Short mmCIF file of C-alpha atoms in Angstrom, two decimals:
data_model
loop_
_atom_site.label_atom_id
_atom_site.label_comp_id
_atom_site.label_asym_id
_atom_site.label_seq_id
_atom_site.Cartn_x
_atom_site.Cartn_y
_atom_site.Cartn_z
CA ILE A 1 0.00 0.00 0.00
CA GLU A 2 2.73 2.46 0.98
CA PRO A 3 6.52 2.52 1.32
CA PHE A 4 8.24 1.88 4.64
CA PHE A 5 11.83 2.53 5.72
CA LEU A 6 13.72 0.54 8.36
CA ARG A 7 16.52 1.53 10.74
CA ILE A 8 18.19 -1.12 12.89
CA PHE A 9 20.80 -0.92 15.65
CA LEU A 10 21.93 -2.68 18.83
CA TYR A 11 21.00 -1.29 22.24
CA ASP A 12 22.37 -2.23 25.66
CA CYS A 13 19.55 -1.66 28.16
CA ARG A 14 21.83 -2.64 31.06
CA ALA A 15 24.24 0.21 30.32
CA GLY A 16 21.57 2.50 28.82
CA HIS A 17 23.19 3.33 25.48
CA ARG A 18 23.52 2.20 21.89
CA LEU A 19 26.13 -0.37 20.96
CA SER A 20 26.20 0.34 17.24
CA GLU A 21 25.43 2.81 14.53
CA GLU A 22 22.20 2.52 12.57
CA PHE A 23 21.86 0.46 9.43
CA ARG A 24 19.14 1.50 7.02
CA ILE A 25 17.10 -0.95 4.96
CA ASP A 26 14.76 -0.18 2.09
CA PRO A 27 12.28 -3.10 1.85
CA ASN A 28 10.14 -1.49 -0.85
CA SER A 29 9.42 -2.86 -4.28
CA ASP A 30 10.83 -1.24 -7.41
CA ASP A 31 7.38 0.17 -8.23
CA LEU A 32 7.09 1.99 -4.89
CA THR A 33 10.65 3.27 -5.19
CA ALA A 34 9.91 4.58 -8.69
CA MET A 35 6.88 6.46 -7.37
CA LEU A 36 9.04 8.12 -4.72
CA LYS A 37 11.57 9.25 -7.31
CA ILE A 38 8.92 10.62 -9.66
CA GLY A 39 7.19 12.61 -6.96
CA GLY A 40 10.26 13.68 -5.03
CA LYS A 41 12.24 16.87 -5.26
CA ASN A 42 14.24 17.33 -8.46
CA GLY A 43 12.54 14.29 -9.95
CA ILE A 44 12.91 15.46 -13.56
CA GLY A 45 15.93 13.90 -15.19
CA LYS A 46 16.88 12.11 -11.98
CA ASN A 47 17.38 8.71 -13.59
CA LEU A 48 19.96 10.10 -16.00
CA ALA A 49 21.76 11.92 -13.19
CA GLU A 50 21.80 8.77 -11.08
CA LYS A 51 23.32 6.68 -13.83
CA SER A 52 26.12 9.12 -14.64
CA THR A 53 26.92 9.87 -10.99
CA LEU A 54 26.85 6.33 -9.65
CA GLU A 55 29.22 5.14 -12.35
CA GLU A 56 31.89 7.53 -11.06
CA ASP A 57 34.47 6.41 -8.50
CA GLY A 58 33.24 6.74 -4.96
CA VAL A 59 35.31 6.40 -1.78
CA ASN A 60 38.43 4.28 -1.21
CA THR A 61 38.02 2.53 -4.60
CA LEU A 62 34.41 1.65 -3.77
CA SER A 63 32.02 2.87 -6.44
CA GLN A 64 29.01 5.04 -5.69
CA GLN A 65 26.92 2.19 -7.08
CA ILE A 66 27.92 -0.12 -4.22
CA LEU A 67 27.56 2.53 -1.51
CA ALA A 68 24.11 3.53 -2.78
CA ASN A 69 22.77 0.06 -3.53
CA LYS A 70 19.41 -0.30 -1.78
CA ASN A 71 19.43 -4.09 -2.20
CA VAL A 72 22.25 -4.51 0.34
CA ARG A 73 20.54 -5.82 3.47
CA LYS A 74 23.37 -7.52 5.33
CA VAL A 75 25.13 -5.91 8.27
CA MET A 76 27.75 -7.31 10.63
CA TYR A 77 28.00 -6.37 14.31
CA SER A 78 31.08 -7.06 16.42
CA ILE A 79 30.27 -7.49 20.12
CA SER A 80 33.17 -8.22 22.47
CA LYS A 81 31.06 -8.64 25.64
CA PRO A 82 27.74 -10.32 24.81
CA HIS A 83 25.05 -10.56 27.49
CA PRO A 84 21.24 -11.12 27.58
CA ASP A 85 20.40 -7.40 27.88
CA ILE A 86 21.56 -6.50 24.37
CA TYR A 87 18.61 -5.91 22.04
CA LEU A 88 18.21 -5.61 18.31
CA ILE A 89 16.01 -2.55 17.68
CA VAL A 90 14.05 -1.99 14.49
CA ARG A 91 12.42 1.36 13.82
CA VAL A 92 9.96 1.77 10.96
CA ASP A 93 9.23 5.11 9.28
CA ARG A 94 6.57 5.98 6.74
CA LEU A 95 5.83 9.04 4.61
CA LEU A 96 4.37 12.01 6.46
CA SER A 97 0.66 12.26 5.68
CA ILE A 98 -2.62 13.22 7.31
CA ASP A 99 -3.14 9.57 8.24
CA THR A 100 -1.27 10.01 11.50
CA SER A 101 -3.04 7.47 13.69
CA ALA A 102 -2.55 4.56 11.26
CA GLU A 103 -5.91 3.17 12.34
CA VAL A 104 -6.27 1.37 9.01
CA TYR A 105 -3.59 -1.04 10.24
CA MET A 106 -5.48 -1.68 13.47
CA LYS A 107 -8.63 -3.11 11.89
CA ASN A 108 -9.84 -4.86 8.74
CA ASP A 109 -11.48 -2.02 6.82
CA LEU A 110 -11.50 -2.14 3.01
CA LYS A 111 -12.86 1.41 2.77
CA GLY A 112 -10.04 2.59 5.00
CA VAL A 113 -7.48 0.91 2.74
CA ALA A 114 -8.88 2.67 -0.32
CA LYS A 115 -8.79 5.99 1.54
CA LEU A 116 -5.19 5.38 2.61
CA GLN A 117 -4.16 4.64 -0.97
CA LYS A 118 -5.59 7.99 -2.05
CA ILE A 119 -3.74 9.78 0.76
CA ILE A 120 -0.45 8.12 -0.18
CA GLN A 121 -0.90 9.11 -3.82
CA GLN A 122 -1.26 12.73 -2.70
CA THR A 123 1.86 12.38 -0.53
CA TYR A 124 3.90 11.18 -3.52
CA SER A 125 3.31 14.52 -5.25
CA LYS A 126 4.91 16.53 -2.44
CA ALA A 127 8.42 17.80 -3.06
CA THR A 128 9.97 17.03 0.33
CA GLN A 129 8.40 13.65 1.14
CA ASP A 130 9.24 13.91 4.83
CA ARG A 131 8.98 10.81 6.98
CA MET A 132 7.29 10.16 10.29
CA PRO A 133 7.77 7.46 12.95
CA PHE A 134 5.36 4.57 12.49
CA ALA A 135 6.35 1.44 14.41
CA TRP A 136 9.17 -0.30 16.24
CA ALA A 137 10.25 -3.78 17.30
CA ALA A 138 12.81 -5.30 19.66
CA ARG A 139 14.23 -8.70 20.56
CA PRO A 140 17.13 -9.84 22.76
CA VAL A 141 20.09 -10.93 20.67
CA PHE A 142 22.01 -13.24 23.00
CA GLN A 143 19.22 -14.68 25.13
CA GLU A 144 19.39 -18.24 23.80
CA MET A 145 23.21 -18.21 23.71
CA SER A 146 23.28 -17.45 27.44
CA GLY A 147 20.95 -20.30 28.33
CA CYS A 148 18.23 -17.85 29.39
CA GLY A 149 15.44 -19.26 27.28
CA THR A 150 14.39 -21.09 24.16
CA LYS A 151 15.39 -20.02 20.68
CA LEU A 152 13.50 -16.91 19.64
CA SER A 153 11.72 -16.54 16.34
CA ASN A 154 13.22 -14.32 13.65
CA LYS A 155 9.80 -12.67 13.36
CA MET A 156 9.52 -9.59 15.56
CA GLN A 157 6.17 -8.10 16.58
CA LEU A 158 5.70 -4.48 15.51
CA TYR A 159 4.38 -1.92 18.01
CA ARG A 160 2.92 1.44 17.13
CA CYS A 161 4.97 4.53 17.99
CA GLU A 162 3.12 6.47 20.66
CA GLY A 163 3.30 10.26 20.81
CA ASN A 164 6.75 11.68 21.36
CA LYS A 165 8.07 8.77 23.43
CA LEU A 166 10.73 7.92 20.88
CA GLY A 167 14.02 8.76 22.58
CA ASP A 168 16.61 6.26 23.75
CA GLY A 169 15.68 7.05 27.35
CA ASP A 170 12.09 5.93 26.72
CA LEU A 171 13.43 2.86 24.95
CA GLN A 172 15.52 1.87 27.94
CA LYS A 173 12.54 2.15 30.33
CA ILE A 174 10.66 -0.35 28.17
CA LEU A 175 13.51 -2.79 27.57
CA VAL A 176 14.54 -3.05 31.24
CA ASP A 177 11.31 -4.96 31.86
CA PHE A 178 10.33 -5.74 28.29
CA GLY A 179 8.73 -9.13 28.96
CA ARG A 180 6.35 -7.84 31.63
CA ILE A 181 5.46 -4.64 29.78
CA GLU A 182 4.80 -6.61 26.59
CA LYS A 183 2.39 -8.96 28.38
CA SER A 184 0.66 -6.14 30.28
CA GLY A 185 -0.76 -4.65 27.10
CA LYS A 186 0.87 -1.26 27.60
CA LEU A 187 2.38 -1.52 24.12
CA THR A 188 0.02 -1.16 21.17
CA GLN A 189 0.57 -4.06 18.79
CA LEU A 190 -0.06 -3.71 15.08
CA PRO A 191 -2.27 -6.74 14.33
CA ALA A 192 -0.58 -9.39 12.17
CA ALA A 193 2.34 -7.02 11.59
CA THR A 194 5.85 -8.41 11.99
CA VAL A 195 9.32 -7.77 10.65
CA THR A 196 11.66 -10.70 10.00
CA MET A 197 15.37 -10.43 10.77
CA ASN A 198 17.68 -13.39 10.17
CA ILE A 199 20.35 -13.34 12.90
CA ASP A 200 23.48 -15.42 12.34
CA PHE A 201 25.98 -15.83 15.18
CA SER A 202 28.71 -17.25 12.94
CA PRO A 203 32.15 -15.89 13.85
CA LYS A 204 33.56 -16.61 10.37
CA ALA A 205 33.53 -13.06 9.07
CA SER A 206 36.26 -13.87 6.55
CA GLU A 207 33.75 -15.98 4.61
CA LEU A 208 31.87 -12.82 3.64
CA SER A 209 33.31 -11.90 0.26
CA MET A 210 32.38 -8.19 0.13
CA ARG A 211 32.77 -6.49 3.51
CA ILE A 212 32.73 -2.70 3.84
CA ASN A 213 33.78 -1.19 7.16
CA SER A 214 32.29 1.91 8.76
CA SER A 215 34.94 4.13 7.12
CA PHE A 216 33.93 2.81 3.67
CA MET A 217 37.07 0.76 3.28
CA PRO A 218 36.86 -2.60 1.48
CA VAL A 219 37.94 -5.38 3.84
CA ARG A 220 40.12 -8.19 2.55
CA PRO A 221 39.51 -10.70 1.14
CA TRP A 222 37.48 -8.71 -1.39
CA ASN A 223 36.14 -11.20 -3.92
CA ALA A 224 33.54 -9.20 -5.79
CA ALA A 225 31.91 -10.36 -8.97
CA SER A 226 30.61 -7.74 -11.38
CA ASP A 227 27.02 -8.93 -10.94
CA SER A 228 27.04 -9.42 -7.16
CA LEU A 229 26.48 -5.91 -5.81
CA GLY A 230 23.64 -7.11 -3.63
CA SER A 231 25.92 -9.50 -1.72
CA ALA A 232 27.94 -6.73 -0.04
CA CYS A 233 27.93 -6.58 3.76
CA PHE A 234 28.42 -3.43 5.83
CA GLU A 235 30.30 -3.59 9.12
CA ALA A 236 28.47 -1.41 11.64
CA GLN A 237 30.56 0.87 13.82
CA SER A 238 30.61 -0.33 17.44
CA PHE A 239 30.09 2.06 20.35
CA ASN A 240 31.41 1.55 23.90
CA ASP A 241 32.28 -2.08 23.25
CA PHE A 242 35.92 -2.08 22.22
CA VAL A 243 38.54 -4.64 23.06
CA VAL A 244 41.49 -2.83 24.64
CA GLU A 245 44.13 -3.30 21.95
CA PRO A 246 46.02 -0.07 21.22
CA HIS A 247 47.20 0.92 17.75
CA THR A 248 44.77 -1.34 15.90
CA SER A 249 42.11 1.04 14.58
CA PHE A 250 41.53 4.72 13.90
CA PHE A 251 38.09 6.18 13.18
CA ASN A 252 37.36 9.69 11.95
CA LEU A 253 33.57 9.55 12.02
CA LEU A 254 30.95 11.88 13.47
CA TYR A 255 27.48 10.80 14.59
CA VAL A 256 24.86 13.46 15.34
CA TYR A 257 21.73 12.69 17.37
CA PRO A 258 19.18 15.53 17.59
CA LEU A 259 17.38 15.05 20.90
CA THR A 260 14.44 17.32 21.70
CA LEU A 261 12.92 20.68 20.90
CA LYS A 262 10.76 22.68 23.30
CA TYR A 263 8.68 25.00 21.18
CA ASP A 264 5.35 25.36 22.97
CA SER A 265 6.34 28.43 25.03
CA GLN A 266 7.35 30.68 22.12
CA LYS A 267 4.79 33.23 20.91
CA SER A 268 5.92 34.04 17.36
CA PHE A 269 4.35 30.92 15.86
CA ASN A 270 1.74 29.77 18.35
CA LYS A 271 0.35 27.23 15.88
CA ALA A 272 3.67 25.74 14.80
CA ARG A 273 3.31 22.12 13.74
CA ASN A 274 5.09 19.45 11.71
CA ILE A 275 8.47 20.76 12.85
CA VAL A 276 11.42 19.58 10.77
CA CYS A 277 14.96 19.29 12.13
CA THR A 278 17.63 19.58 9.42
CA VAL A 279 21.30 18.73 10.01
CA ARG A 280 23.95 20.29 7.77
CA PHE A 281 27.74 20.18 7.83
CA ILE A 282 29.29 23.53 6.91
CA SER A 283 33.02 23.84 6.33
CA ALA A 284 34.51 27.22 7.20
CA SER A 285 37.72 26.44 5.31
CA ARG A 286 36.06 25.80 1.96
CA LYS A 287 34.50 28.21 -0.48
CA GLU A 288 31.28 26.28 -0.86
CA ASP A 289 28.64 26.74 1.81
CA MET A 290 28.02 23.08 2.55
CA SER A 291 30.10 19.93 2.24
CA GLN A 292 28.67 16.66 0.98
CA VAL A 293 29.87 14.46 3.83
CA ILE A 294 26.57 13.23 5.27
CA TYR A 295 26.04 9.61 4.29
CA ASN A 296 22.55 8.61 3.21
CA ARG A 297 22.56 5.30 1.36
CA PHE A 298 19.19 6.11 -0.17
CA GLY A 299 20.08 9.67 -1.08
CA SER A 300 19.79 10.69 -4.71
CA PRO A 301 21.55 11.00 -7.05
CA LYS A 302 24.42 9.85 -4.79
CA PRO A 303 24.78 8.64 -1.20
CA PHE A 304 26.71 11.67 0.11
CA VAL A 305 24.46 14.69 0.60
CA HIS A 306 24.56 18.26 1.92
CA SER A 307 21.93 17.81 4.60
CA MET A 308 19.56 15.34 6.21
CA ARG A 309 16.10 15.83 7.69
CA CYS A 310 14.84 14.05 10.79
CA SER A 311 11.50 12.30 10.96
CA VAL A 312 8.56 14.60 11.67
CA GLN A 313 6.11 14.15 14.54
CA TYR A 314 2.69 15.25 13.40
CA HIS A 315 1.43 18.40 15.21
CA GLU A 316 3.94 17.97 18.07
CA GLN A 317 5.34 21.23 19.46
CA ASN A 318 7.83 19.44 21.72
CA PRO A 319 9.17 16.72 19.42
CA VAL A 320 11.59 14.05 20.60
CA PHE A 321 13.85 12.90 17.78
CA SER A 322 15.24 9.40 17.29
CA ASP A 323 17.32 9.88 14.14
CA GLU A 324 21.03 9.30 13.59
CA VAL A 325 23.00 11.45 11.15
CA PHE A 326 26.31 9.97 10.03
CA LEU A 327 29.12 12.20 8.76
CA ALA A 328 32.18 10.68 7.11
CA THR A 329 34.67 13.48 7.77
CA ASN A 330 38.16 13.58 6.28
#
């Protein structure tokens, strides 16, 4: 019916912080993706621009085509200290529209589906195509490995995002007692809505033929066939989980996390709504105003862009953001 966009990362609810950067997945069909490109900003001539730009050399001998390939859905996490309180988090975004409550997904209503399709068609025509939080899911990663329970299903139940309770602090409060809260009914389930994540605990990383680390460096052995772009695997950057081995790695990466905005007390725009937070990287040492160092794998016509917009919370004057903006600085 409509396109969705996934963001996944690891979260340690015992320590209260993320263990990895986000990895974005585009699960949409080619038809839905084509509709987004046609309706989006600068849609005219975009296909030609994409082809010419993506064929150029990218970063560290990796082509733009590999870095911008939406079919890549494999990510590798390195965890040095596994324990049962590490969760895989999936956040689902949808296009910003007037259908904010997503009630059509809560009940079987054919008329509601037809109405939603009309709303989505109108959303396609907008230039910005902002996104809004829709649902989320979580499951412990190492529970069965620690002997704390039976093997969990790869299918994860989706829960509806409620209000502005989207920050990592709110996430920790839920995950600390996730089993009890889930059974108590305090979380609103989306009926018959799940997301499937295949988790492999194999330590044989060298068997992956096309690994790309967080600094966009190809990892040896690099055995890439010309027709195997979809088999690439990104290594997610680890946070706060390093093995103490000096002089082994150097990272020059910047992650920006907009947190909150309190806007209800100002008087200039007393009816402000649909507030957008935009992150830009401006270099004072260069002549151009903005540098294209923000990585967005689904950006167009190439994955490095000037700016990135956070998801919008409909009619919320005190929004809490949950987005990650990744800058590959030199």
